[in-house]
Each structure stands twice: as structure tokens, then as C-alpha cells.
Amino acid sequence: MKRRAPAAELIRPLPPLPATPRLRARPRSHPPRVRWLLPLGTVLAAVVGGVLLVHAGAPLSLGQSHPGHTISYYMDTTNPTRLYELGCGLGEQLEHGAPPQDALVIMAFGQALKSGSEYGASAYGGSGGFGSTREIAEAVQQFARGFYLCSGANYDSHVKVVVGTSTYGIGRNLGSPEAARHGAAWARMVNSINAWLRDRGYRSQAGVVGGNDIEVSWSTPGMARAWVDGYDAAASWPYYNFGDAAGCPTSGTTGSPRPCGGQWTQEDVWYVAYGVPSAYAVPEIYRNDGALARQWQQISLYGYLRTGWRVVYRGSLTQYGACQQRSCDPSLDNTPRQGWMQLHEALAADPRTELIELRFASDIRWF
């Protein structure tokens, strides 16, 4: 595998630095994107924060095809050298034209934890132990650096890295006040990574957002809300919820929240996936029968009926690769194409939830 010398950073011309982004400043009672008052059926589009938004009443079917998929990872290390190699490998693939040229990579670092005065996350598999936000940031920076340097002359390729934790055990590990502080620390980490990338000219091809695997069975809704509110209060960049909507209905949604699993309702799932200003979602679409896609379509419909605005999902997440590495329930092994198509088709079945673009498909595996 090719490795460019650090001097290549000085040789390669650097693009103009992009402006530091915003987070949407607005009263928290408002739905989480700009709004226009137009009759239903009228189309109005705008680009906000790099996302094409379309008025909620407009049908959006443009016949989008599957975008191709990238690999995401359950991370067991924060070793910067290994992450550089991983980023370089992806950069080389895209340099030679491998799709998709617009890539999403979720790095799931595990449970939200605090060790002494430092916030961070566990590592999957137990080989890496606790990784602080500082250590995680350094590793992700090297992934982005490797991608940028090894993508060569392919200036059109781009990777968005989702730096993820999870709500597994968050009540036991942190408690509500500390969960909010952890969310804020995670947001500051993401802010710092993007500043590092900007200062070196890498942001033209590599960007970072926060992430959380928010699953209904892993915490109370209050604990998940505490984390996302903490993140939102400190964030300059969004986070992606790559969790589930377990127990939520697959049909029959109204403007009143229906129960999901445990103490959760559709309102809670909507809030952590799109209701809080910095939230987007790349939901788990694992089941072969399409039920998970229908749950998330109903969450979007709930948001529409509650606020007048559909949920803008950024893509789909499957676990086919992980199931090939370690056995899993055979009903939960959608391929990346199957998962993306299920979500795309479920959303497109109702003009109130249809999207102009479901941008990403990613498949998670063990690193």
C-alpha cells in the first residue's frame, strides 16, 4: 500500500479554507430546519448547511438510484498509525475511481465513559480500553490526513467521518448531569477536529461530525436527551444518530406520539434523530422484512404531522459485514443495497416523508 511522505503535504496546493459553519440559531420550540409558509404541493428548495431542503408539502420523487456503499467500523483502537493506514486505504480506493466518491464512514468507539476528569469512550472487543476524547481526536485526524494524502489527484473525492459513541450503559456509567457534560465534551472534540482539518487544508476532502448509536433498549429517553442536549449546546457541527427505533409502530402514526419500546415514544425517537437542532440520522436498517425502514418512515411522518416537516435522513446503515465476521440473527443481515432500498422505498411511499436525496449507504463491520 502506497504511503506518501509528509513532505507531500507541502507540495500539494491547498484550496481556500471554507468558512466555519454555523449551527442553526432559533428558538428550541421550532422544528429543526428553516421553514417556509407555502401551500401544500408547492416546491421551494434551498441549500442550508450543505443540505438541500425542500418544502414539506412537495412530492420529491426524482428516481434516485443506490449511491454505492462504504464500510463503517466498530472501533477497537485509537492508534493513530492504524487509523492513518485505514484512511489512506480508502483514499487510494477513491483515487482509482472506486464508488462512492462521496463517502460516509462511521467510527463507533463504544460506550460513553468518564475516567478521572477525562471524557471518552470504551473500545469494542476490550483490546483498547478507555479512549479519551483527545486520543480519539488524534486518531480521527490521522484517518482524515491519510485519506487526503492518499487520494492523490482525485480532488473530487470526499469523506465524512462520523465519530461515534453510544448510549449503552450511559445511565450506569454517567448519570444525567454527566451525560450532558459528555455530550458537550464530544461536541468540543468534533469542533477541534474540524478546526485541525481546516488549518491544514484537508477540509476540502474530509469532514467530521459527531455520532451516537442511540438505541431504545440501552437507556431511558431522559438519558439520551441529556446527551444530545449537551452536545447541541456546545456544537458547531451536527451529530448523526446511527441507532434504532425499536418497538415503534410501522403504521398508523398520528400527530400524537405512540409508544415505542420501554419508556420511549415516537416523540423521543424523533427528538434525538431530528428534533434537536444539531441532529440528523443514519438509521439501522438491519431486518430483511423492511420493518425497521417502516418504523423510521413513521418517525418522519410523526415529525411531519407534529411540525409540518419531514425528517431528513442522511442515509442507511446495515451490518452485513459484521454478520459475515461473527454470526448474527439471519433475519438481520440486510446487504447495504437492501437496507438503503428499503428505507428509500418506505419514505417514497408517502409524499409527506419522501426525500429528494438519501445520500449515503454504509455497512458496519468489526475493525
PDB file of C-alpha atoms in Angstrom, residues 33-141:
ATOM      1  CA  ARG A  33     -34.683  23.355   9.836  1.00  0.00           C
ATOM      2  CA  VAL A  34     -35.616  26.600   8.109  1.00  0.00           C
ATOM      3  CA  ARG A  35     -39.298  26.838   7.280  1.00  0.00           C
ATOM      4  CA  TRP A  36     -41.347  28.439   4.533  1.00  0.00           C
ATOM      5  CA  LEU A  37     -45.058  29.125   4.541  1.00  0.00           C
ATOM      6  CA  LEU A  38     -46.340  27.864   1.200  1.00  0.00           C
ATOM      7  CA  PRO A  39     -49.375  25.895   0.049  1.00  0.00           C
ATOM      8  CA  LEU A  40     -49.005  22.160   0.003  1.00  0.00           C
ATOM      9  CA  GLY A  41     -47.737  20.911  -3.335  1.00  0.00           C
ATOM     10  CA  THR A  42     -45.531  23.978  -3.873  1.00  0.00           C
ATOM     11  CA  VAL A  43     -41.831  23.262  -4.255  1.00  0.00           C
ATOM     12  CA  LEU A  44     -39.261  25.526  -2.647  1.00  0.00           C
ATOM     13  CA  ALA A  45     -35.662  24.453  -2.208  1.00  0.00           C
ATOM     14  CA  ALA A  46     -32.651  25.976  -0.502  1.00  0.00           C
ATOM     15  CA  VAL A  47     -29.195  24.873   0.483  1.00  0.00           C
ATOM     16  CA  VAL A  48     -28.659  25.151   4.228  1.00  0.00           C
ATOM     17  CA  GLY A  49     -25.520  23.765   5.800  1.00  0.00           C
ATOM     18  CA  GLY A  50     -24.757  21.757   2.685  1.00  0.00           C
ATOM     19  CA  VAL A  51     -28.172  20.041   2.750  1.00  0.00           C
ATOM     20  CA  LEU A  52     -30.747  20.549   0.016  1.00  0.00           C
ATOM     21  CA  LEU A  53     -34.038  21.276   1.746  1.00  0.00           C
ATOM     22  CA  VAL A  54     -37.414  21.078   0.080  1.00  0.00           C
ATOM     23  CA  HIS A  55     -40.744  22.337   1.343  1.00  0.00           C
ATOM     24  CA  ALA A  56     -42.511  19.601   3.243  1.00  0.00           C
ATOM     25  CA  GLY A  57     -45.659  19.612   1.138  1.00  0.00           C
ATOM     26  CA  ALA A  58     -43.908  18.881  -2.134  1.00  0.00           C
ATOM     27  CA  PRO A  59     -43.593  15.435  -3.692  1.00  0.00           C
ATOM     28  CA  LEU A  60     -39.893  14.778  -4.207  1.00  0.00           C
ATOM     29  CA  SER A  61     -39.510  11.663  -6.306  1.00  0.00           C
ATOM     30  CA  LEU A  62     -36.512  12.052  -8.601  1.00  0.00           C
ATOM     31  CA  GLY A  63     -35.799   8.362  -9.092  1.00  0.00           C
ATOM     32  CA  GLN A  64     -32.552   8.355  -7.132  1.00  0.00           C
ATOM     33  CA  SER A  65     -30.503   5.210  -7.568  1.00  0.00           C
ATOM     34  CA  HIS A  66     -28.456   3.445  -4.912  1.00  0.00           C
ATOM     35  CA  PRO A  67     -25.373   5.620  -4.218  1.00  0.00           C
ATOM     36  CA  GLY A  68     -22.978   2.759  -3.526  1.00  0.00           C
ATOM     37  CA  HIS A  69     -21.799   1.994  -0.017  1.00  0.00           C
ATOM     38  CA  THR A  70     -18.823   2.487   2.247  1.00  0.00           C
ATOM     39  CA  ILE A  71     -17.564   0.482   5.218  1.00  0.00           C
ATOM     40  CA  SER A  72     -18.056   1.692   8.789  1.00  0.00           C
ATOM     41  CA  TYR A  73     -16.384   0.224  11.848  1.00  0.00           C
ATOM     42  CA  TYR A  74     -16.829  -0.860  15.432  1.00  0.00           C
ATOM     43  CA  MET A  75     -13.514   0.537  16.639  1.00  0.00           C
ATOM     44  CA  ASP A  76     -11.208  -1.366  18.997  1.00  0.00           C
ATOM     45  CA  THR A  77      -8.321   1.114  18.916  1.00  0.00           C
ATOM     46  CA  THR A  78      -7.362   4.778  18.926  1.00  0.00           C
ATOM     47  CA  ASN A  79      -3.914   4.079  17.480  1.00  0.00           C
ATOM     48  CA  PRO A  80      -3.130   6.989  15.106  1.00  0.00           C
ATOM     49  CA  THR A  81      -0.924   4.882  12.826  1.00  0.00           C
ATOM     50  CA  ARG A  82      -3.633   2.284  12.265  1.00  0.00           C
ATOM     51  CA  LEU A  83      -6.181   4.998  11.589  1.00  0.00           C
ATOM     52  CA  TYR A  84      -3.837   6.723   9.127  1.00  0.00           C
ATOM     53  CA  GLU A  85      -3.478   3.423   7.272  1.00  0.00           C
ATOM     54  CA  LEU A  86      -7.250   2.955   7.215  1.00  0.00           C
ATOM     55  CA  GLY A  87      -7.804   6.447   5.821  1.00  0.00           C
ATOM     56  CA  CYS A  88      -5.016   6.027   3.284  1.00  0.00           C
ATOM     57  CA  GLY A  89      -6.544   2.769   2.077  1.00  0.00           C
ATOM     58  CA  LEU A  90      -9.891   4.455   1.469  1.00  0.00           C
ATOM     59  CA  GLY A  91      -8.190   7.393  -0.232  1.00  0.00           C
ATOM     60  CA  GLU A  92      -6.345   5.065  -2.607  1.00  0.00           C
ATOM     61  CA  GLN A  93      -9.570   3.249  -3.480  1.00  0.00           C
ATOM     62  CA  LEU A  94     -11.288   6.514  -4.339  1.00  0.00           C
ATOM     63  CA  GLU A  95      -8.222   7.806  -6.199  1.00  0.00           C
ATOM     64  CA  HIS A  96      -8.674   4.906  -8.608  1.00  0.00           C
ATOM     65  CA  GLY A  97     -12.366   5.653  -9.086  1.00  0.00           C
ATOM     66  CA  ALA A  98     -13.989   3.185  -6.693  1.00  0.00           C
ATOM     67  CA  PRO A  99     -17.514   4.294  -5.740  1.00  0.00           C
ATOM     68  CA  PRO A 100     -18.866   6.066  -3.881  1.00  0.00           C
ATOM     69  CA  GLN A 101     -16.728   9.165  -4.321  1.00  0.00           C
ATOM     70  CA  ASP A 102     -18.867  10.822  -1.632  1.00  0.00           C
ATOM     71  CA  ALA A 103     -18.161   8.512   1.311  1.00  0.00           C
ATOM     72  CA  LEU A 104     -19.564   8.178   4.816  1.00  0.00           C
ATOM     73  CA  VAL A 105     -17.523   6.313   7.431  1.00  0.00           C
ATOM     74  CA  ILE A 106     -18.973   5.769  10.901  1.00  0.00           C
ATOM     75  CA  MET A 107     -16.397   5.044  13.588  1.00  0.00           C
ATOM     76  CA  ALA A 108     -18.268   3.595  16.557  1.00  0.00           C
ATOM     77  CA  PHE A 109     -15.968   3.901  19.572  1.00  0.00           C
ATOM     78  CA  GLY A 110     -18.347   2.346  22.103  1.00  0.00           C
ATOM     79  CA  GLN A 111     -19.866   3.358  25.421  1.00  0.00           C
ATOM     80  CA  ALA A 112     -19.781   6.939  26.662  1.00  0.00           C
ATOM     81  CA  LEU A 113     -17.435   6.971  29.660  1.00  0.00           C
ATOM     82  CA  LYS A 114     -15.536   9.229  32.022  1.00  0.00           C
ATOM     83  CA  SER A 115     -12.151   8.333  33.517  1.00  0.00           C
ATOM     84  CA  GLY A 116     -10.953  10.732  36.176  1.00  0.00           C
ATOM     85  CA  SER A 117     -11.536  14.174  34.695  1.00  0.00           C
ATOM     86  CA  GLU A 118     -11.478  12.974  31.074  1.00  0.00           C
ATOM     87  CA  TYR A 119     -14.459  12.088  28.908  1.00  0.00           C
ATOM     88  CA  GLY A 120     -14.200   9.459  26.215  1.00  0.00           C
ATOM     89  CA  ALA A 121     -15.448   6.061  25.111  1.00  0.00           C
ATOM     90  CA  SER A 122     -14.792   2.369  25.517  1.00  0.00           C
ATOM     91  CA  ALA A 123     -13.322   0.346  22.688  1.00  0.00           C
ATOM     92  CA  TYR A 124     -15.130  -2.656  21.230  1.00  0.00           C
ATOM     93  CA  GLY A 125     -13.551  -6.010  21.895  1.00  0.00           C
ATOM     94  CA  GLY A 126     -11.792  -4.931  25.064  1.00  0.00           C
ATOM     95  CA  SER A 127      -8.358  -4.626  23.420  1.00  0.00           C
ATOM     96  CA  GLY A 128      -8.167  -0.852  23.534  1.00  0.00           C
ATOM     97  CA  GLY A 129      -9.812   0.055  26.839  1.00  0.00           C
ATOM     98  CA  PHE A 130     -10.790   3.661  27.535  1.00  0.00           C
ATOM     99  CA  GLY A 131     -10.027   6.231  24.864  1.00  0.00           C
ATOM    100  CA  SER A 132     -10.214   9.891  25.840  1.00  0.00           C
ATOM    101  CA  THR A 133     -11.696  12.493  23.514  1.00  0.00           C
ATOM    102  CA  ARG A 134      -8.140  13.768  22.994  1.00  0.00           C
ATOM    103  CA  GLU A 135      -6.930  10.321  21.898  1.00  0.00           C
ATOM    104  CA  ILE A 136      -9.962   9.763  19.687  1.00  0.00           C
ATOM    105  CA  ALA A 137      -9.468  13.183  18.074  1.00  0.00           C
ATOM    106  CA  GLU A 138      -5.816  12.451  17.275  1.00  0.00           C
ATOM    107  CA  ALA A 139      -6.745   9.119  15.708  1.00  0.00           C
ATOM    108  CA  VAL A 140      -9.538  10.591  13.568  1.00  0.00           C
ATOM    109  CA  GLN A 141      -7.272  13.424  12.450  1.00  0.00           C
TER     110      GLN A 141
END
